[in-house]
Short mmCIF file of C-alpha atoms and ligand atoms in Angstrom, two decimals:
data_model
loop_
_atom_site.label_atom_id
_atom_site.label_comp_id
_atom_site.label_asym_id
_atom_site.label_seq_id
_atom_site.Cartn_x
_atom_site.Cartn_y
_atom_site.Cartn_z
CA UNK A 1 73.46 20.47 42.20
CA UNK A 2 71.56 21.92 39.77
CA UNK A 3 72.36 22.44 36.34
CA UNK A 4 73.22 25.99 35.60
CA UNK A 5 71.05 27.54 32.52
CA UNK A 6 73.13 29.82 29.27
CA UNK A 7 71.65 32.82 29.12
CA UNK A 8 69.32 33.11 26.22
CA UNK A 9 71.31 36.80 24.68
CA UNK A 10 74.86 37.12 23.66
CA UNK A 11 76.20 39.49 27.66
CA UNK A 12 78.32 41.48 26.52
CA UNK A 13 81.84 43.77 27.57
CA UNK A 14 79.26 46.86 28.43
CA UNK A 15 76.94 48.37 26.61
CA UNK A 16 77.41 51.95 25.25
CA UNK A 17 75.40 54.44 27.52
CA UNK A 18 72.75 55.77 24.43
CA UNK A 19 70.51 59.21 25.28
CA UNK A 20 66.89 59.43 24.18
CA UNK A 21 66.60 59.68 20.90
CA UNK A 22 63.76 62.67 21.39
CA UNK A 23 66.26 65.26 22.75
CA UNK A 24 69.40 64.15 20.23
CA UNK A 25 66.40 65.52 18.28
CA UNK A 26 66.17 68.42 19.19
CA UNK A 27 69.59 69.20 19.29
CA UNK A 28 70.12 68.11 15.77
CA UNK A 29 67.95 70.80 14.68
CA UNK A 30 70.12 73.59 16.03
CA UNK A 31 72.92 71.91 14.22
CA UNK A 32 71.05 71.17 10.71
CA UNK A 33 69.72 75.05 10.76
CA UNK A 34 73.25 76.44 11.81
CA UNK A 35 74.35 74.47 8.69
CA UNK A 36 77.90 74.73 10.33
CA UNK A 37 78.66 70.42 10.61
CA UNK A 38 82.46 70.55 11.85
CA UNK A 39 85.59 72.69 13.18
CA UNK A 40 84.92 73.13 16.29
CA UNK A 41 81.12 75.16 15.41
CA UNK A 42 78.71 75.69 18.86
CA UNK A 43 77.72 72.19 19.83
CA UNK A 44 81.54 71.71 19.84
CA UNK A 45 82.70 74.79 22.38
CA UNK A 46 80.07 74.63 24.12
CA UNK A 47 81.10 70.74 24.96
CA UNK A 48 84.02 71.76 25.46
CA UNK A 49 83.01 74.36 28.57
CA UNK A 50 81.28 71.16 29.78
CA UNK A 51 83.81 68.14 29.91
CA UNK A 52 85.72 71.15 30.76
CA UNK A 53 83.74 71.76 33.89
CA UNK A 54 83.05 68.10 34.33
CA UNK A 55 86.56 67.19 34.94
CA UNK A 56 87.60 70.42 36.41
CA UNK A 57 89.94 71.72 34.19
CA UNK A 58 91.57 75.04 33.24
CA UNK A 59 92.41 74.21 29.68
CA UNK A 60 90.97 71.26 28.21
CA UNK A 61 90.45 70.56 24.23
CA UNK A 62 88.36 68.18 22.44
CA UNK A 63 89.57 65.67 19.42
CA UNK A 64 87.44 63.17 17.46
CA UNK A 65 89.14 60.06 19.16
CA UNK A 66 91.37 59.27 21.79
CA UNK A 67 94.45 58.23 19.56
CA UNK A 68 94.88 61.39 17.83
CA UNK A 69 94.65 63.06 21.50
CA UNK A 70 97.30 61.32 22.54
CA UNK A 71 99.30 61.87 19.68
CA UNK A 72 98.61 65.63 19.37
CA UNK A 73 100.25 65.53 22.65
CA UNK A 74 103.03 64.13 21.88
CA UNK A 75 103.85 66.81 19.75
CA UNK A 76 103.05 69.70 22.01
CA UNK A 77 105.28 68.31 25.11
CA UNK A 78 108.35 67.84 21.94
CA UNK A 79 108.87 64.05 22.89
CA UNK A 80 110.57 62.87 20.62
CA UNK A 81 113.59 60.47 21.19
CA UNK A 82 112.24 57.22 23.55
CA UNK A 83 109.48 57.60 25.95
CA UNK A 84 109.23 55.27 29.66
CA UNK A 85 105.55 53.17 28.40
CA UNK A 86 103.94 50.23 30.07
CA UNK A 87 103.35 47.09 27.86
CA UNK A 88 100.19 46.24 29.97
CA UNK A 89 97.81 48.70 27.88
CA UNK A 90 95.79 48.89 24.72
CA UNK A 91 97.54 49.36 21.35
CA UNK A 92 97.21 52.79 20.77
CA UNK A 93 99.29 53.90 24.22
CA UNK A 94 103.41 52.37 22.48
CA UNK A 95 100.94 52.74 18.57
CA UNK A 96 100.80 56.91 19.67
CA UNK A 97 104.93 57.42 20.97
CA UNK A 98 105.44 55.08 17.84
CA UNK A 99 103.84 57.29 15.21
CA UNK A 100 105.45 60.34 16.13
CA UNK A 101 108.27 58.78 16.03
CA UNK A 102 108.83 57.83 19.89
CA UNK A 103 111.39 55.26 20.91
CA UNK A 104 108.88 52.67 22.92
CA UNK A 105 110.63 51.32 26.50
CA UNK A 106 108.08 49.43 28.31
CA UNK A 107 108.79 49.74 32.08
CA UNK A 108 107.26 46.91 34.35
CA UNK A 109 104.76 47.55 36.65
CA UNK A 110 102.87 46.96 39.68
CA UNK A 111 101.94 43.45 41.29
CA UNK A 112 98.66 45.05 43.04
CA UNK A 113 97.22 47.97 40.60
CA UNK A 114 98.96 46.82 37.63
CA UNK A 115 100.35 51.03 36.58
CA UNK A 116 103.50 51.04 35.56
CA UNK A 117 105.28 50.34 38.94
CA UNK A 118 107.58 54.29 39.17
CA UNK A 119 109.69 51.32 41.28
CA UNK A 120 111.35 50.96 38.36
CA UNK A 121 111.55 53.75 35.71
CA UNK A 122 114.40 55.80 37.16
CA UNK A 123 116.54 52.08 35.00
CA UNK A 124 114.97 52.89 32.05
CA UNK A 125 116.33 56.80 31.42
CA UNK A 126 118.99 57.41 28.92
CA UNK A 127 119.52 59.85 27.56
CA UNK A 128 117.21 60.10 24.86
CA UNK A 129 114.32 59.78 26.89
CA UNK A 130 112.25 62.86 26.94
CA UNK A 131 108.99 61.63 28.50
CA UNK A 132 107.33 59.47 30.80
CA UNK A 133 103.69 57.98 29.11
CA UNK A 134 102.00 55.93 31.73
CA UNK A 135 98.08 54.89 32.09
CA UNK A 136 95.38 55.10 35.09
CA UNK A 137 94.78 51.52 33.63
CA UNK A 138 90.69 51.15 34.98
CA UNK A 139 90.48 53.85 35.49
CA UNK A 140 93.34 52.82 39.14
CA UNK A 141 95.44 56.01 39.62
CA UNK A 142 99.02 55.81 39.02
CA UNK A 143 101.77 56.51 41.34
CA UNK A 144 101.25 59.98 41.18
CA UNK A 145 103.64 61.71 43.51
CA UNK A 146 106.15 59.18 42.52
CA UNK A 147 106.58 60.03 39.12
CA UNK A 148 106.51 63.37 39.15
CA UNK A 149 109.26 63.77 41.56
CA UNK A 150 111.49 61.55 38.57
CA UNK A 151 110.51 63.64 36.05
CA UNK A 152 111.52 66.51 38.01
CA UNK A 153 114.60 65.01 38.82
CA UNK A 154 115.69 64.38 35.70
CA UNK A 155 113.75 67.36 33.07
CA UNK A 156 111.30 64.17 31.07
CA UNK A 157 106.66 65.01 30.04
CA UNK A 158 105.16 63.49 31.85
CA UNK A 159 101.61 62.38 29.41
CA UNK A 160 99.07 60.21 30.88
CA UNK A 161 96.92 58.29 28.91
CA UNK A 162 94.05 58.88 30.93
CA UNK A 163 91.87 56.73 28.35
CA UNK A 164 89.93 54.49 31.33
CA UNK A 165 90.29 57.03 34.45
CA UNK A 166 86.57 60.46 33.10
CA UNK A 167 85.82 61.89 36.38
CA UNK A 168 88.67 59.62 38.56
CA UNK A 169 89.98 62.21 41.62
CA UNK A 170 93.36 61.52 43.66
CA UNK A 171 92.43 62.99 47.22
CA UNK A 172 90.58 65.14 46.43
CA UNK A 173 92.28 66.37 43.07
CA UNK A 174 91.46 65.44 38.71
CA UNK A 175 93.22 63.45 37.37
CA UNK A 176 93.40 65.17 34.40
CA UNK A 177 95.09 67.49 36.93
CA UNK A 178 98.81 64.96 37.42
CA UNK A 179 101.48 65.41 35.30
CA UNK A 180 102.00 67.93 31.45
CA UNK A 181 99.18 66.58 29.60
CA UNK A 182 96.85 64.24 30.46
CA UNK A 183 94.73 61.98 27.60
CA UNK A 184 91.00 60.70 27.79
CA UNK A 185 89.27 58.84 25.00
CA UNK A 186 85.92 60.23 24.65
CA UNK A 187 84.55 56.31 22.34
CA UNK A 188 82.10 54.51 22.56
CA UNK A 189 83.07 52.35 25.13
CA UNK A 190 84.15 54.28 27.42
CA UNK A 191 82.60 55.75 30.43
CA UNK A 192 81.63 59.01 28.68
CA UNK A 193 81.28 58.83 25.02
CA UNK A 194 81.57 60.82 21.71
CA UNK A 195 81.20 57.92 20.12
CA UNK A 196 84.17 58.05 18.81
CA UNK A 197 85.69 62.03 20.57
CA UNK A 198 88.46 62.18 22.39
CA UNK A 199 90.14 65.17 24.93
CA UNK A 200 93.17 66.03 26.09
CA UNK A 201 93.89 68.87 29.04
CA UNK A 202 97.20 70.60 30.55
CA UNK A 203 99.15 72.86 32.90
CA UNK A 204 99.24 75.38 31.38
CA UNK A 205 97.37 77.48 28.10
CA UNK A 206 99.90 78.42 25.67
CA UNK A 207 99.44 73.65 25.94
CA UNK A 208 95.43 74.13 24.72
CA UNK A 209 96.13 77.14 22.41
CA UNK A 210 99.22 74.62 20.63
CA UNK A 211 96.88 71.66 20.60
CA UNK A 212 94.30 73.47 19.70
CA UNK A 213 95.70 74.63 15.96
CA UNK A 214 97.83 71.15 15.92
CA UNK A 215 93.97 69.76 16.14
CA UNK A 216 92.68 72.23 12.92
CA UNK A 217 95.81 71.66 10.08
CA UNK A 218 98.65 73.87 12.34
CA UNK A 219 96.24 76.26 10.73
CA UNK A 220 96.69 79.98 12.75
CA UNK A 221 94.43 82.12 10.68
CA UNK A 222 93.97 81.26 7.09
CA UNK A 223 96.76 82.62 6.23
CA UNK A 224 99.34 81.43 8.35
CA UNK A 225 100.43 78.46 8.87
CA UNK A 226 103.01 77.28 11.82
CA UNK A 227 103.50 73.90 11.27
CA UNK A 228 102.25 70.86 10.36
CA UNK A 229 99.43 69.68 12.44
CA UNK A 230 96.50 67.58 11.32
CA UNK A 231 93.18 66.39 11.31
CA UNK A 232 91.57 66.16 15.27
CA UNK A 233 87.99 67.59 15.04
CA UNK A 234 84.97 66.77 17.24
CA UNK A 235 82.20 66.86 14.97
CA UNK A 236 78.91 68.80 15.25
CA UNK A 237 76.59 65.43 16.26
CA UNK A 238 79.05 63.95 18.08
CA UNK A 239 79.06 67.03 20.34
CA UNK A 240 75.75 67.59 20.47
CA UNK A 241 75.84 63.41 21.22
CA UNK A 242 78.37 63.92 24.52
CA UNK A 243 76.46 67.00 25.75
CA UNK A 244 73.12 64.71 26.15
CA UNK A 245 75.60 61.95 27.64
CA UNK A 246 77.77 63.36 29.96
CA UNK A 247 74.88 64.51 31.88
CA UNK A 248 74.34 60.86 31.89
CA UNK A 249 77.90 59.98 33.95
CA UNK A 250 77.20 60.46 37.69
CA UNK A 251 74.13 57.52 37.48
CA UNK A 252 75.64 55.52 35.41
CA UNK A 253 79.07 55.72 37.48
CA UNK A 254 76.94 55.48 41.09
CA UNK A 255 74.98 52.87 39.01
CA UNK A 256 78.01 50.46 38.35
CA UNK A 257 79.59 51.55 41.66
CA UNK A 258 76.72 48.84 43.35
CA UNK A 259 77.59 46.13 40.49
CA UNK A 260 81.23 45.67 40.90
CA UNK A 261 79.71 45.69 45.21
CA UNK A 262 77.50 42.82 44.24
CA UNK A 263 80.39 41.41 41.46
CA UNK A 264 83.58 40.96 44.92
CA UNK A 265 80.08 39.86 47.72
CA UNK A 266 80.02 36.97 45.37
CA UNK A 267 82.75 36.33 43.98
CA UNK A 268 85.48 37.73 47.43
CA UNK A 269 85.23 34.27 48.64
CA UNK A 270 86.16 32.57 45.91
CA UNK A 271 90.36 31.23 46.82
CA UNK A 272 92.21 31.53 43.08
CA UNK A 273 89.77 34.85 42.17
CA UNK A 274 91.17 37.90 44.09
CA UNK A 275 90.57 41.69 42.87
CA UNK A 276 92.63 44.68 41.45
CA UNK A 277 93.96 46.72 44.11
CA UNK A 278 92.64 50.24 45.26
CA UNK A 279 94.60 53.62 45.47
CA UNK A 280 93.51 54.89 49.42
CA UNK A 281 91.67 58.84 48.72
CA UNK A 282 90.11 58.40 44.96
CA UNK A 283 86.85 58.59 43.88
CA UNK A 284 86.05 56.10 41.29
CA UNK A 285 84.90 55.78 37.71
CA UNK A 286 84.36 51.63 37.90
CA UNK A 287 84.90 51.20 34.35
CA UNK A 288 85.97 47.39 34.24
CA UNK A 289 85.24 45.17 36.81
CA UNK A 290 87.81 42.90 36.17
CA UNK A 291 89.55 39.70 38.81
CA UNK A 292 92.93 37.61 38.09
CA UNK A 293 92.45 34.17 38.20
CA UNK A 294 95.63 31.83 40.02
CA UNK A 295 95.49 28.69 37.80
CA UNK A 296 96.79 26.90 40.81
CA UNK A 297 94.54 27.94 42.94
CA UNK A 298 91.21 28.26 40.85
CA UNK A 299 92.25 24.86 39.35
CA UNK A 300 91.48 26.25 36.03
CA UNK A 301 93.16 28.79 34.06
CA UNK A 302 92.15 31.94 32.91
CA UNK A 303 91.70 30.81 29.15
CA UNK A 304 89.89 28.16 29.56
CA UNK A 305 87.41 30.50 32.15
CA UNK A 306 86.86 32.47 28.85
CA UNK A 307 86.63 29.58 26.90
CA UNK A 308 83.54 27.54 29.46
CA UNK A 309 81.50 31.30 30.05
CA UNK A 310 81.46 31.29 25.98
CA UNK A 311 80.08 28.56 26.43
CA UNK A 312 76.77 30.29 28.75
CA UNK A 313 76.10 33.43 26.32
CA UNK A 314 79.04 35.10 28.32
CA UNK A 315 81.87 36.87 26.26
CA UNK A 316 84.07 38.38 28.57
CA UNK A 317 87.22 39.75 27.11
CA UNK A 318 91.15 39.80 28.88
CA UNK A 319 92.23 43.68 28.81
CA UNK A 320 94.70 43.05 28.58
CA UNK A 321 96.50 40.57 27.08
CA UNK A 322 98.78 39.78 25.07
CA UNK A 323 100.61 42.70 26.48
CA UNK A 324 101.96 45.05 23.57
CA UNK A 325 105.66 44.74 24.35
CA UNK A 326 104.65 41.26 22.57
CA UNK A 327 103.02 43.65 20.07
CA UNK A 328 105.52 42.11 16.48
CA UNK A 329 106.02 45.80 16.10
CA UNK A 330 107.59 45.49 19.03
CA UNK A 331 108.41 42.70 20.05
CA UNK A 332 112.42 42.75 19.44
CA UNK A 333 113.04 45.65 21.01
CA UNK A 334 115.27 45.03 24.17
CA UNK A 335 112.89 46.60 27.38
CA UNK A 336 109.81 44.48 25.05
CA UNK A 337 112.09 41.02 26.34
CA UNK A 338 109.89 39.13 29.62
CA UNK A 339 112.29 38.85 31.30
CA UNK A 340 112.61 42.53 31.98
CA UNK A 341 108.34 42.37 32.16
CA UNK A 342 107.52 39.70 34.64
CA UNK A 343 104.52 40.89 36.66
CA UNK A 344 103.00 42.44 33.95
CA UNK A 345 104.00 39.46 30.98
CA UNK A 346 101.78 37.01 35.03
CA UNK A 347 99.45 40.06 35.11
CA UNK A 348 98.89 39.47 31.09
CA UNK A 349 98.10 35.90 32.36
CA UNK A 350 95.65 36.21 34.97
CA UNK A 351 93.54 38.99 34.31
CA UNK A 352 89.46 39.03 32.61
CA UNK A 353 86.98 41.84 32.42
CA UNK A 354 83.58 40.42 32.89
CA UNK A 355 80.61 41.66 31.86
CA UNK A 356 79.39 45.32 32.96
CA UNK A 357 77.35 48.77 32.54
CA UNK A 358 75.30 50.80 34.95
CA UNK A 359 72.22 49.47 33.65
CA UNK A 360 73.15 45.24 34.22
CA UNK A 361 70.74 43.00 36.36
CA UNK A 362 71.55 42.48 39.39
CA UNK A 363 69.87 39.08 38.37
CA UNK A 364 72.52 38.51 36.31
CA UNK A 365 75.72 38.88 37.99
CA UNK A 366 74.63 37.20 40.33
CA UNK A 367 74.40 34.24 37.55
CA UNK A 368 77.69 34.59 36.16
CA UNK A 369 78.88 34.32 39.34
CA UNK A 370 77.82 31.17 40.41
CA UNK A 371 79.16 30.14 36.28
CA UNK A 372 82.74 31.50 37.36
CA UNK A 373 83.01 30.01 40.14
CA UNK A 374 81.00 26.05 38.94
CA UNK A 375 84.01 26.41 37.14
CA UNK A 376 86.28 25.69 40.01
CA UNK A 377 88.34 22.49 39.97
C1 PLP B 401 90.38 53.50 24.57
C2 PLP B 401 91.75 53.76 24.80
C3 PLP B 401 92.66 54.22 24.15
C4 PLP B 401 92.58 54.44 23.11
O1 PLP B 401 91.16 56.01 22.29
P1 PLP B 401 90.53 55.90 21.41
O2 PLP B 401 89.50 57.19 21.93
O3 PLP B 401 89.54 54.91 20.83
O4 PLP B 401 91.07 56.57 20.22
C5 PLP B 401 93.85 54.67 24.47
N1 PLP B 401 94.24 54.13 25.84
C6 PLP B 401 93.54 53.35 26.11
C7 PLP B 401 94.32 52.75 27.22
C8 PLP B 401 92.57 53.18 25.61
O5 PLP B 401 91.96 51.75 26.98
#
């Protein structure tokens, strides 16, 4: 067998979409001549309209990042006491609850899609439960119908962490139209970004009005302050960049689709590697390409594969390991015990995100797959 070469340069998990610098300059000239750099200026207002249009959302607010957006959403939905969420997510999900004085309650996930297992949510409901915070992890929609049914039965609010799900649709409906509110992260590592940024979509205009106030210190006017707000404003420079990046999203999604297809074709026959389950009738956005490695069948553990790939200059990521329920700040919660989370615990040991962006060479994907399959024992 021929020796597999390592990549000359490190292959990282992704590359951000970067608009043409000349176009950035043209837009920034407008910002400079306006002398308004922030405080809901014309770029931020225009971007709010454009993102609303892209996401087909009637009530949308932009924020300086997704985490502050999640925290504002907790206030808008008046979440308190306990909120049921998933441990298989980024730290920002449970942390946003904790920052608002809310106890995260971890519910196990579905083995196929790795989203919250809706059939286990009801077991966690107590008289302190006020809401559910599910995550459309890797852009895969949660079981939105079943979650809605539970929320209605128990009068709970539903706040979706849609950080990964920009542009996803289910049965022709935009992902942000489910639940009471959804949060999209517009961070540079996400499929659509404003360098740092976030967006909330709401079920009605009163919620948006309140979110707009809360992101601006709770000010109603110069003289009247309604409630303790925060500073969550998106500035004009980032909004300008965001306007240009938005025009690149559709082709990025299509280019990623082709690259994911390539990965899948290369890897589908390899025993011990499986993919994340798909949901019927979904317009996907391909934010990550994730495989699950069964150490028994592949002959090597995910951690070994992760380390071996580094030797070839391939930097995969173990999203999401460790589980949030294993963080020091949450591990003593009753719901954080591994016995409560067998599916999430197993998944966290098996998942590996491989490098993906829309401009990746197909030959590089083939080479990563050759390296990967050569590791099988
Ligand atoms: C990125 C991410 C966030 C946080 O978004 P920021 O914009 O980086 O603050 C929240 N939840 C999940 C699941 C994420 O991946």
